[in-house]
XYZ file of C-alpha atoms in Angstrom:
596
model
C -29.064 -27.335 26.875
C -25.705 -28.376 25.144
C -24.163 -27.669 22.464
C -21.476 -28.565 20.168
C -20.395 -27.500 16.646
C -17.368 -28.856 14.871
C -17.009 -26.117 12.416
C -15.720 -26.681 8.914
C -12.923 -25.478 7.493
C -14.475 -22.288 5.966
C -13.834 -22.618 1.365
C -12.100 -19.842 0.174
C -13.315 -16.519 0.300
C -13.713 -14.311 -2.798
C -12.959 -9.992 -2.580
C -17.168 -9.354 -1.500
C -16.863 -10.919 1.293
C -13.663 -10.081 2.425
C -14.616 -6.110 2.346
C -17.927 -6.912 4.195
C -16.251 -8.637 6.933
C -14.132 -5.437 6.847
C -17.200 -2.891 7.037
C -18.286 -3.488 10.460
C -15.437 -3.056 12.191
C -15.483 0.718 9.725
C -19.116 1.184 10.440
C -18.437 1.716 14.240
C -16.635 4.997 13.428
C -19.166 5.966 11.390
C -19.581 9.904 12.114
C -15.600 10.063 11.344
C -16.197 7.918 7.843
C -18.599 9.771 6.482
C -16.975 13.712 7.794
C -14.229 12.142 5.806
C -15.932 11.421 2.390
C -18.012 14.926 3.217
C -14.145 16.289 3.248
C -13.149 14.627 -0.034
C -15.873 15.234 -1.873
C -14.732 18.828 -0.900
C -11.994 18.830 -1.662
C -12.123 16.818 -5.157
C -14.705 19.159 -6.335
C -12.342 22.164 -5.852
C -9.499 20.442 -7.649
C -12.330 20.220 -10.654
C -12.777 23.785 -10.920
C -8.628 24.687 -10.758
C -8.439 23.892 -14.514
C -11.793 26.427 -15.003
C -10.307 29.360 -13.195
C -6.390 28.301 -15.077
C -9.166 28.904 -18.572
C -10.961 31.908 -17.708
C -7.064 33.821 -16.234
C -4.941 32.553 -19.717
C -8.200 33.767 -22.410
C -8.487 37.233 -20.893
C -4.783 37.442 -21.184
C -4.500 36.099 -24.379
C -6.153 40.112 -25.483
C -4.376 42.058 -26.898
C -1.695 44.564 -24.829
C -4.280 47.666 -25.043
C -7.121 46.080 -24.052
C -5.735 43.275 -21.406
C -7.100 44.275 -18.026
C -5.631 41.794 -14.857
C -8.163 38.843 -14.235
C -8.196 38.999 -10.353
C -11.554 37.456 -9.482
C -9.998 35.155 -11.531
C -7.060 34.841 -10.001
C -8.301 34.521 -6.673
C -10.761 32.236 -7.548
C -7.668 29.933 -9.078
C -6.175 30.162 -5.633
C -9.328 29.675 -3.013
C -10.087 26.507 -5.613
C -6.381 24.721 -4.618
C -6.369 25.670 -0.822
C -9.578 24.008 -0.104
C -8.433 21.250 -2.101
C -5.156 20.803 -0.385
C -6.780 21.834 2.998
C -9.950 19.471 2.574
C -7.474 16.230 1.991
C -5.674 17.101 5.006
C -9.183 17.508 6.953
C -10.551 14.153 5.167
C -6.610 12.216 6.473
C -6.992 13.544 10.286
C -10.498 12.458 10.304
C -10.151 8.669 9.216
C -6.643 8.400 10.336
C -8.260 6.856 13.775
C -10.777 4.822 11.400
C -8.092 2.969 10.345
C -6.379 2.386 12.711
C -8.873 1.786 15.532
C -10.673 -1.183 12.705
C -6.493 -2.997 12.443
C -6.993 -2.872 16.418
C -10.462 -4.165 16.664
C -10.378 -6.739 14.104
C -6.650 -7.953 15.568
C -8.511 -8.370 19.035
C -11.193 -9.733 17.723
C -9.230 -12.579 16.166
C -6.110 -12.720 18.906
C -9.579 -13.636 21.303
C -11.495 -15.450 18.476
C -8.307 -17.914 18.142
C -7.885 -19.048 22.147
C -11.898 -19.921 21.390
C -10.611 -22.476 18.861
C -10.415 -25.810 20.215
C -7.246 -27.410 21.163
C -7.495 -29.479 18.030
C -7.007 -26.767 15.854
C -3.828 -25.485 17.762
C -2.260 -28.962 17.621
C -2.217 -28.862 14.112
C -1.621 -25.365 13.055
C 1.923 -23.629 12.158
C 2.634 -21.249 14.330
C 5.113 -19.341 11.851
C 2.772 -19.435 8.846
C -0.411 -18.704 11.256
C 1.239 -15.031 12.445
C 2.937 -14.078 9.128
C -0.993 -14.115 7.807
C -2.327 -12.292 10.703
C 0.673 -9.730 10.092
C -0.184 -9.961 6.139
C -4.036 -9.198 6.832
C -3.566 -6.700 9.431
C -1.382 -4.520 6.945
C -3.877 -5.576 4.368
C -6.815 -3.740 6.201
C -4.396 0.299 6.176
C -3.715 -0.572 2.382
C -6.845 -1.731 1.270
C -8.581 1.447 4.295
C -6.279 4.607 2.930
C -5.899 3.770 -0.824
C -10.209 2.759 -1.129
C -10.776 6.247 0.388
C -8.082 8.126 -0.603
C -7.739 7.017 -4.449
C -10.157 5.173 -5.321
C -13.542 6.972 -4.717
C -11.821 10.155 -5.449
C -10.185 9.150 -9.061
C -14.015 7.664 -9.770
C -15.402 11.180 -8.216
C -12.982 13.483 -10.818
C -13.870 11.003 -14.175
C -16.773 11.612 -13.674
C -16.862 15.248 -12.901
C -14.383 15.602 -15.951
C -16.932 13.912 -18.398
C -19.392 15.790 -17.759
C -17.964 19.761 -17.760
C -16.115 18.434 -21.347
C -19.256 16.832 -22.314
C -21.060 20.106 -21.281
C -18.315 22.762 -22.830
C -17.182 21.056 -25.936
C -18.065 18.808 -28.761
C -19.362 15.322 -27.071
C -15.912 13.595 -28.607
C -14.166 14.857 -25.729
C -16.724 13.222 -23.287
C -16.602 9.552 -25.986
C -12.545 9.281 -26.284
C -11.996 10.091 -22.116
C -15.167 7.530 -20.907
C -13.078 4.892 -24.023
C -10.029 5.775 -22.424
C -10.759 4.955 -18.871
C -13.086 1.891 -19.882
C -10.630 0.033 -22.059
C -8.139 0.855 -19.282
C -10.494 -0.059 -16.309
C -11.041 -3.622 -18.390
C -6.814 -4.104 -19.270
C -6.452 -3.351 -15.655
C -9.478 -5.877 -14.121
C -8.661 -8.855 -16.789
C -4.218 -9.205 -15.942
C -4.496 -8.334 -12.752
C -7.051 -11.135 -11.914
C -4.980 -13.743 -13.618
C -2.048 -11.952 -11.756
C -3.615 -13.115 -8.534
C -2.887 -16.292 -8.617
C 0.438 -15.834 -8.587
C 0.186 -13.560 -5.127
C -1.583 -16.839 -3.474
C 0.937 -18.951 -4.656
C 3.197 -16.415 -2.808
C 1.618 -16.128 0.542
C 0.931 -19.552 1.207
C 4.440 -20.260 -0.021
C 5.390 -17.578 2.333
C 3.865 -19.007 4.938
C 5.334 -22.179 4.536
C 9.288 -21.345 4.564
C 8.444 -19.025 7.498
C 6.777 -21.963 9.161
C 9.711 -24.136 8.945
C 12.043 -21.532 9.795
C 9.812 -20.837 13.031
C 9.321 -24.565 13.959
C 13.554 -25.000 13.794
C 14.151 -22.271 15.850
C 12.173 -23.249 17.979
C 13.563 -27.293 18.037
C 16.798 -26.051 18.170
C 18.124 -28.165 20.525
C 16.931 -31.612 18.605
C 18.628 -29.737 15.313
C 22.000 -29.500 16.833
C 21.580 -32.740 18.582
C 21.346 -34.653 15.549
C 23.608 -32.369 13.076
C 20.478 -31.339 10.580
C 21.318 -27.637 10.444
C 22.429 -28.477 6.598
C 19.120 -30.371 6.179
C 16.843 -27.772 7.580
C 18.707 -24.907 5.834
C 18.650 -26.883 2.641
C 14.107 -27.550 3.172
C 13.677 -23.738 4.091
C 15.589 -23.090 1.196
C 13.918 -25.243 -1.130
C 10.567 -23.077 -0.249
C 11.977 -19.720 -0.820
C 13.515 -21.373 -4.507
C 9.354 -21.893 -5.291
C 8.421 -18.492 -4.174
C 10.919 -17.071 -6.328
C 9.674 -18.764 -9.007
C 6.463 -17.182 -7.862
C 7.775 -13.679 -7.783
C 9.051 -13.853 -10.814
C 6.145 -14.746 -12.655
C 4.383 -11.767 -10.717
C 6.755 -9.123 -11.425
C 6.880 -10.343 -15.427
C 3.441 -10.055 -15.084
C 3.175 -7.148 -13.564
C 5.184 -5.077 -16.634
C 2.861 -6.288 -18.617
C 0.639 -4.930 -17.285
C 2.024 -1.315 -16.887
C 3.096 -1.949 -20.652
C 0.003 -2.105 -21.772
C -1.849 0.819 -19.454
C 0.600 3.232 -20.904
C 0.047 2.201 -23.862
C -3.671 2.508 -23.634
C -3.525 6.152 -21.810
C -1.127 7.273 -24.642
C -3.414 6.330 -27.132
C -5.947 8.851 -25.349
C -4.008 11.450 -24.403
C -2.507 11.701 -27.733
C -6.807 12.108 -29.338
C -7.854 14.277 -26.761
C -4.882 16.771 -28.060
C -6.203 16.201 -31.475
C -9.563 17.013 -30.858
C -8.117 19.990 -29.291
C -5.388 21.828 -31.781
C -8.233 20.982 -34.357
C -10.515 22.489 -32.186
C -7.935 26.226 -32.023
C -7.142 25.628 -35.712
C -11.145 25.456 -36.692
C -11.923 28.686 -33.981
C -14.264 27.203 -32.099
C -11.880 26.391 -29.458
C -9.883 28.995 -27.910
C -6.050 29.143 -26.518
C -7.677 28.662 -22.107
C -9.966 26.017 -23.994
C -6.260 23.739 -24.662
C -4.924 24.887 -21.742
C -8.319 23.412 -19.680
C -8.256 20.572 -21.708
C -4.245 19.804 -21.398
C -4.840 20.285 -17.306
C -7.749 18.389 -17.626
C -5.875 15.561 -18.822
C -2.895 15.616 -16.650
C -5.146 15.610 -13.557
C -7.208 13.167 -14.745
C -4.608 10.602 -16.400
C -2.242 10.498 -13.599
C -4.449 9.659 -11.149
C -5.910 7.271 -13.334
C -2.300 5.518 -14.243
C -1.676 5.682 -10.484
C -5.361 3.367 -10.238
C -4.567 0.688 -12.163
C -1.506 0.360 -9.002
C -3.647 0.597 -6.394
C -5.837 -1.209 -8.285
C -3.649 -4.221 -7.887
C -2.342 -3.560 -4.641
C -6.103 -3.269 -3.508
C -5.828 -7.426 -4.650
C -3.144 -7.940 -3.194
C -4.622 -6.778 0.151
C -7.380 -8.921 -0.560
C -5.839 -11.603 -0.705
C -3.604 -10.838 2.217
C -6.651 -10.271 4.617
C -8.336 -13.655 2.502
C -6.393 -15.872 5.584
C -6.932 -13.645 8.128
C -10.576 -13.196 7.921
C -10.690 -16.920 7.105
C -9.464 -18.079 10.181
C -11.994 -15.764 11.706
C -14.369 -17.939 10.401
C -13.069 -21.113 11.620
C -15.418 -22.904 13.369
C -15.420 -23.215 17.057
C -15.396 -27.358 17.666
C -16.303 -26.264 21.504
C -18.908 -23.804 22.289
C -20.757 -22.920 25.445
C -24.543 -23.325 25.950
C -26.990 -20.552 25.131
C -28.079 -21.494 28.809
C -24.866 -22.261 29.849
C -24.003 -21.504 33.962
C -21.433 -20.535 35.670
C -20.162 -23.177 38.289
C -19.240 -21.592 41.339
C -18.098 -23.846 44.283
C -15.161 -24.227 47.231
C -14.944 -28.254 46.498
C -16.227 -30.145 43.957
C -16.928 -34.097 43.130
C -16.183 -35.487 39.518
C -18.058 -37.649 37.847
C -16.539 -40.188 34.689
C -19.967 -41.557 33.752
C -19.888 -44.416 31.438
C -17.348 -41.875 28.676
C -16.325 -42.838 25.657
C -14.119 -40.454 22.981
C -11.987 -40.301 20.721
C -9.556 -37.681 18.660
C -10.876 -38.727 15.150
C -14.144 -40.353 14.149
C -11.550 -44.184 13.265
C -9.687 -43.555 16.648
C -11.279 -44.265 19.252
C -9.502 -43.711 23.059
C -11.597 -44.116 25.825
C -14.395 -47.104 25.536
C -17.287 -46.784 28.487
C -14.704 -44.963 31.035
C -16.341 -44.477 35.064
C -15.415 -43.245 38.037
C -16.166 -41.240 40.725
C -13.456 -38.290 43.153
C -15.466 -37.324 46.094
C -14.641 -34.001 47.259
C -11.760 -33.460 48.623
C -10.493 -37.171 47.778
C -7.621 -38.168 45.385
C -8.197 -40.719 42.423
C -4.625 -41.856 40.618
C -5.077 -43.265 37.192
C -2.131 -45.363 35.665
C -1.325 -47.533 32.945
C 0.458 -47.873 30.061
C 1.769 -45.439 27.611
C -1.290 -44.525 24.882
C -3.648 -45.775 27.453
C -5.963 -42.345 28.147
C -4.297 -41.217 30.267
C -3.715 -38.054 29.964
C -7.305 -37.674 27.774
C -8.991 -37.287 30.424
C -7.159 -34.106 31.716
C -7.917 -32.707 28.113
C -11.364 -33.920 28.425
C -11.754 -32.008 32.186
C -10.903 -28.504 31.206
C -13.361 -29.345 28.120
C -11.067 -29.387 24.968
C -12.937 -31.669 23.353
C -16.387 -32.761 23.587
C -17.027 -36.288 25.023
C -18.737 -38.521 22.171
C -20.997 -40.292 24.448
C -21.921 -40.456 28.612
C -21.282 -37.382 30.846
C -18.558 -35.771 33.030
C -19.812 -34.280 36.282
C -18.735 -31.496 38.848
C -20.746 -31.502 41.609
C -23.571 -33.178 39.468
C -23.893 -30.663 36.885
C -22.571 -32.004 33.090
C -19.771 -29.915 32.741
C -21.589 -29.040 29.010
C -24.141 -27.611 31.288
C -21.123 -24.928 32.382
C -19.586 -22.333 31.338
C -15.723 -23.351 29.792
C -14.251 -20.066 31.716
C -15.743 -21.079 35.049
C -15.068 -24.557 34.969
C -11.254 -24.239 33.881
C -11.062 -21.633 36.548
C -11.744 -24.301 39.398
C -9.361 -26.477 37.849
C -5.630 -26.415 37.959
C -2.973 -28.149 36.573
C 0.556 -29.135 37.307
C 1.559 -31.217 34.042
C 4.838 -33.280 33.271
C 6.142 -30.550 30.750
C 5.538 -27.476 31.876
C 5.736 -24.701 29.717
C 6.745 -21.004 30.707
C 5.946 -17.307 29.229
C 9.428 -15.632 27.799
C 9.336 -13.267 30.674
C 10.261 -12.606 34.331
C 9.186 -15.815 37.236
C 7.374 -12.678 38.672
C 5.104 -13.103 35.626
C 5.203 -16.796 35.500
C 3.756 -17.287 38.601
C 1.708 -14.208 39.125
C -0.316 -16.127 36.169
C -2.491 -18.044 38.047
C -3.948 -15.373 39.287
C -3.338 -11.605 38.073
C -4.764 -9.942 39.770
C -2.875 -11.096 42.736
C -0.654 -8.788 44.845
C 2.917 -9.129 45.164
C 2.803 -10.636 49.147
C 0.609 -13.401 47.710
C 3.011 -14.127 45.266
C 5.610 -14.391 47.261
C 3.366 -16.397 49.806
C 2.605 -18.887 46.828
C 6.383 -18.967 46.127
C 7.590 -19.856 49.456
C 4.469 -22.741 49.717
C 6.537 -24.498 46.277
C 9.955 -24.060 47.878
C 10.824 -21.236 45.170
C 11.271 -18.453 47.447
C 14.709 -18.679 48.261
C 16.110 -19.619 44.815
C 14.414 -16.539 43.618
C 15.959 -14.222 46.407
C 19.559 -15.781 45.236
C 19.125 -14.840 42.057
C 20.877 -11.360 40.984
C 17.608 -9.917 39.420
C 14.822 -12.036 41.822
C 11.672 -12.172 41.211
C 12.703 -10.276 37.288
C 14.690 -12.835 36.510
C 13.913 -14.166 32.774
C 12.881 -17.733 31.955
C 13.707 -17.550 28.449
C 11.529 -18.834 25.654
C 9.288 -21.860 27.439
C 11.179 -21.528 30.020
C 14.727 -22.869 28.823
C 16.993 -20.753 31.398
C 15.555 -22.871 34.531
C 16.169 -26.907 35.635
C 13.292 -28.976 35.099
C 12.325 -28.886 38.955
C 12.801 -25.406 38.913
C 10.230 -25.442 36.741
C 7.654 -27.569 38.354
C 7.949 -25.417 41.079
C 6.915 -22.456 39.306
C 4.172 -24.770 38.216
C 2.890 -24.806 41.904
C 3.511 -21.708 42.674
C 1.288 -20.570 39.494
C -1.629 -23.219 40.519
C -1.464 -22.750 44.689
C -2.168 -18.735 43.310
C -4.405 -19.246 41.398
C -6.206 -21.592 44.627
C -8.588 -24.019 42.482
C -10.952 -26.565 43.746
C -9.634 -29.358 41.646
C -6.201 -30.242 41.230
C -4.720 -32.337 38.169
C -1.443 -33.962 38.413
C -0.116 -34.694 34.760
C 2.952 -36.722 35.340
C 4.268 -33.939 37.268
C 7.161 -35.776 38.140
C 8.344 -38.587 35.831
C 10.530 -36.074 33.713
C 12.620 -35.414 36.755
C 15.250 -37.080 38.344
C 14.716 -39.222 42.144
C 16.063 -36.564 44.716
C 13.953 -33.886 42.608
C 10.759 -35.994 42.038
C 10.975 -36.548 45.908
C 11.031 -33.063 46.847
C 8.606 -31.752 44.651
C 6.337 -34.802 45.535
C 6.196 -33.476 48.673
C 5.081 -30.322 47.854
C 2.381 -31.764 45.564
C 0.987 -33.873 48.411
C 0.403 -30.430 50.358
C -1.068 -28.571 47.798
C -3.422 -31.732 47.090
C -4.559 -31.917 50.623
C -8.634 -30.915 51.388
C -8.539 -30.888 46.805
C -10.286 -32.812 45.049
C -7.300 -34.454 42.502
C -7.150 -36.319 39.745
C -3.092 -37.478 39.648
C -2.007 -39.176 36.114
C 0.953 -41.549 37.462
C 3.710 -42.799 36.110
C 5.627 -44.199 39.018
C 3.508 -45.951 40.889
C 5.758 -45.161 44.209
C 4.298 -41.307 43.951
C 0.709 -42.498 44.844
C 0.411 -45.203 46.449
C -1.909 -43.042 49.124
C -4.137 -41.948 47.109
C -7.453 -43.038 48.002
C -8.714 -44.878 45.177
C -6.316 -46.075 42.260
C -7.811 -47.101 38.332
C -5.591 -49.038 36.105
C -6.326 -47.907 32.279
C -5.891 -50.469 29.403
C -6.006 -49.272 26.089
C -9.121 -47.208 27.150
C -10.488 -49.821 29.033
C -10.657 -49.184 32.871
C -8.413 -52.485 33.801
C -8.728 -52.349 37.854
C -9.864 -50.080 40.196
C -8.951 -49.533 44.224
C -6.972 -48.776 46.547
C -2.957 -49.652 46.445
C -3.329 -52.058 48.700
C -6.011 -53.730 47.489
C -4.424 -54.272 43.774
C -1.612 -55.949 45.289
C -3.415 -58.283 46.166
C -5.836 -58.914 43.299
C -2.238 -59.812 41.786
C -3.086 -58.994 38.284
C -1.184 -56.046 36.257
C -1.298 -52.909 38.772
C 0.499 -55.420 40.665
C 2.971 -56.776 37.964
C 4.152 -52.584 37.285
C 4.578 -52.727 40.862
C 7.047 -55.143 41.260
C 8.479 -54.487 37.875
C 9.225 -50.858 38.697
C 10.659 -51.849 42.766
C 13.020 -54.576 40.737
C 14.374 -50.898 39.091
C 12.786 -52.191 35.758
C 12.498 -49.481 33.193
C 9.586 -50.681 30.946
C 5.985 -51.548 31.938
C 4.326 -55.204 30.722
C 2.484 -55.603 27.937
């Protein structure tokens, strides 16, 4: 069965979807979560009964001195409740720490894995700087959301419920009405204003990602910026985006100030009303001084976290906005996926067949038309043609970075869509025109071809690629850092590292994608000899610009605007006197341009 899914970009998520995406990761630590919640409830119960003991102490100490007896039980109860509140609170934090950090780790790992599963099309369209910022903000948002939801929102709501119940039980119903009314007004105002403010936060996130993307892009292309003297242009472009971000940030801050003032007004009214009711009760002798202390303690205990609850809610909304983009990445459709019945490719040798292949990167831009050719196991086929003819597309299709629109690509007679992508790619090695290395050591970059290889095997691969002597002559040898994208090495040195890396992988299929076209003639000849050696006994597809490098190929095909124009050996194609012969004559004469 063949399976291809071109998933659309996900639409804007809502907060419930974001929380629902997070819960499965949290619930993997369910026993810790339940234990932490039990500690949370115990800590809040202890916290709520504290004022009750305090009231009893005050009332017993308020009687005439002749009747005063030290309220030992109330004092002990007060001390025990305070200790229990602190101990259970610390236990809750300790238990939940692994839940928070473990969830972040698993989500980040899942996202990293998912990004590698996405198609080349997605990665060619993405902006690295913005993507990295989205992931960074999202993972931080997870920790913030979990901690404040469990340690602030839930405890505060629980405490509000218990305090309201106690006030309703012990005192006039007006106490509970004022308390609940104040809370409802506070929460409604906070929700309304915060929702209005979220547009500024989302705008800030988008502008921040955009500014970061442009900065990273400019730094990655440092040399190009310098070549054209466009430092001022890049700085101005970056500054303009930051200016838009500042505008959104100012609006965000002003709206925050308005929210804080409104919350303060509502809380002040509620506290004043409750104190007035308490004072009235004492005057009418329906309440004791201890009752006033009890209500005051509850006011302090209740409205302080409620005031903080407004901040927490705002920050949780910000965290959800930050997580929104990250979880949207996780829902990005996987364009090329393994079918449910895909099997693993296991072969010491491999044949390749392109059978009437049609392909286009976009629906209105077809690249290949009815392309057919066969490379028997152990043989070499070269593809030549002008720029834009579709040569490099062949290698991308071989790796199944894209699925074809019509026809079939087969390895050992099996359609590659019926194979697992991992096993297919394990059988293919490539030496590209532009070798990009990791910002690590030469040893690491060679070993990347087979991370399980021993040091001796890495050295043997380096010797076979004629780079061992160069490496050992360096002060740090194989531990020499190559710089970002390998910029500290020359083109020829990078190509030799790429050859060594491919040799270490030891694949039965080899693709040489214009592997020497960017090198000078002397370096090209040296590396060409090494490429000929590693291609021996391997099924090889050579994508070439310089025809002198493919004269020994078993078969050569000429692509022209995505169609096979000519095919045959070097000698046969020269005898035909067609496009290939024209290209050969032009290059032999020292021309730089191909006929059009």
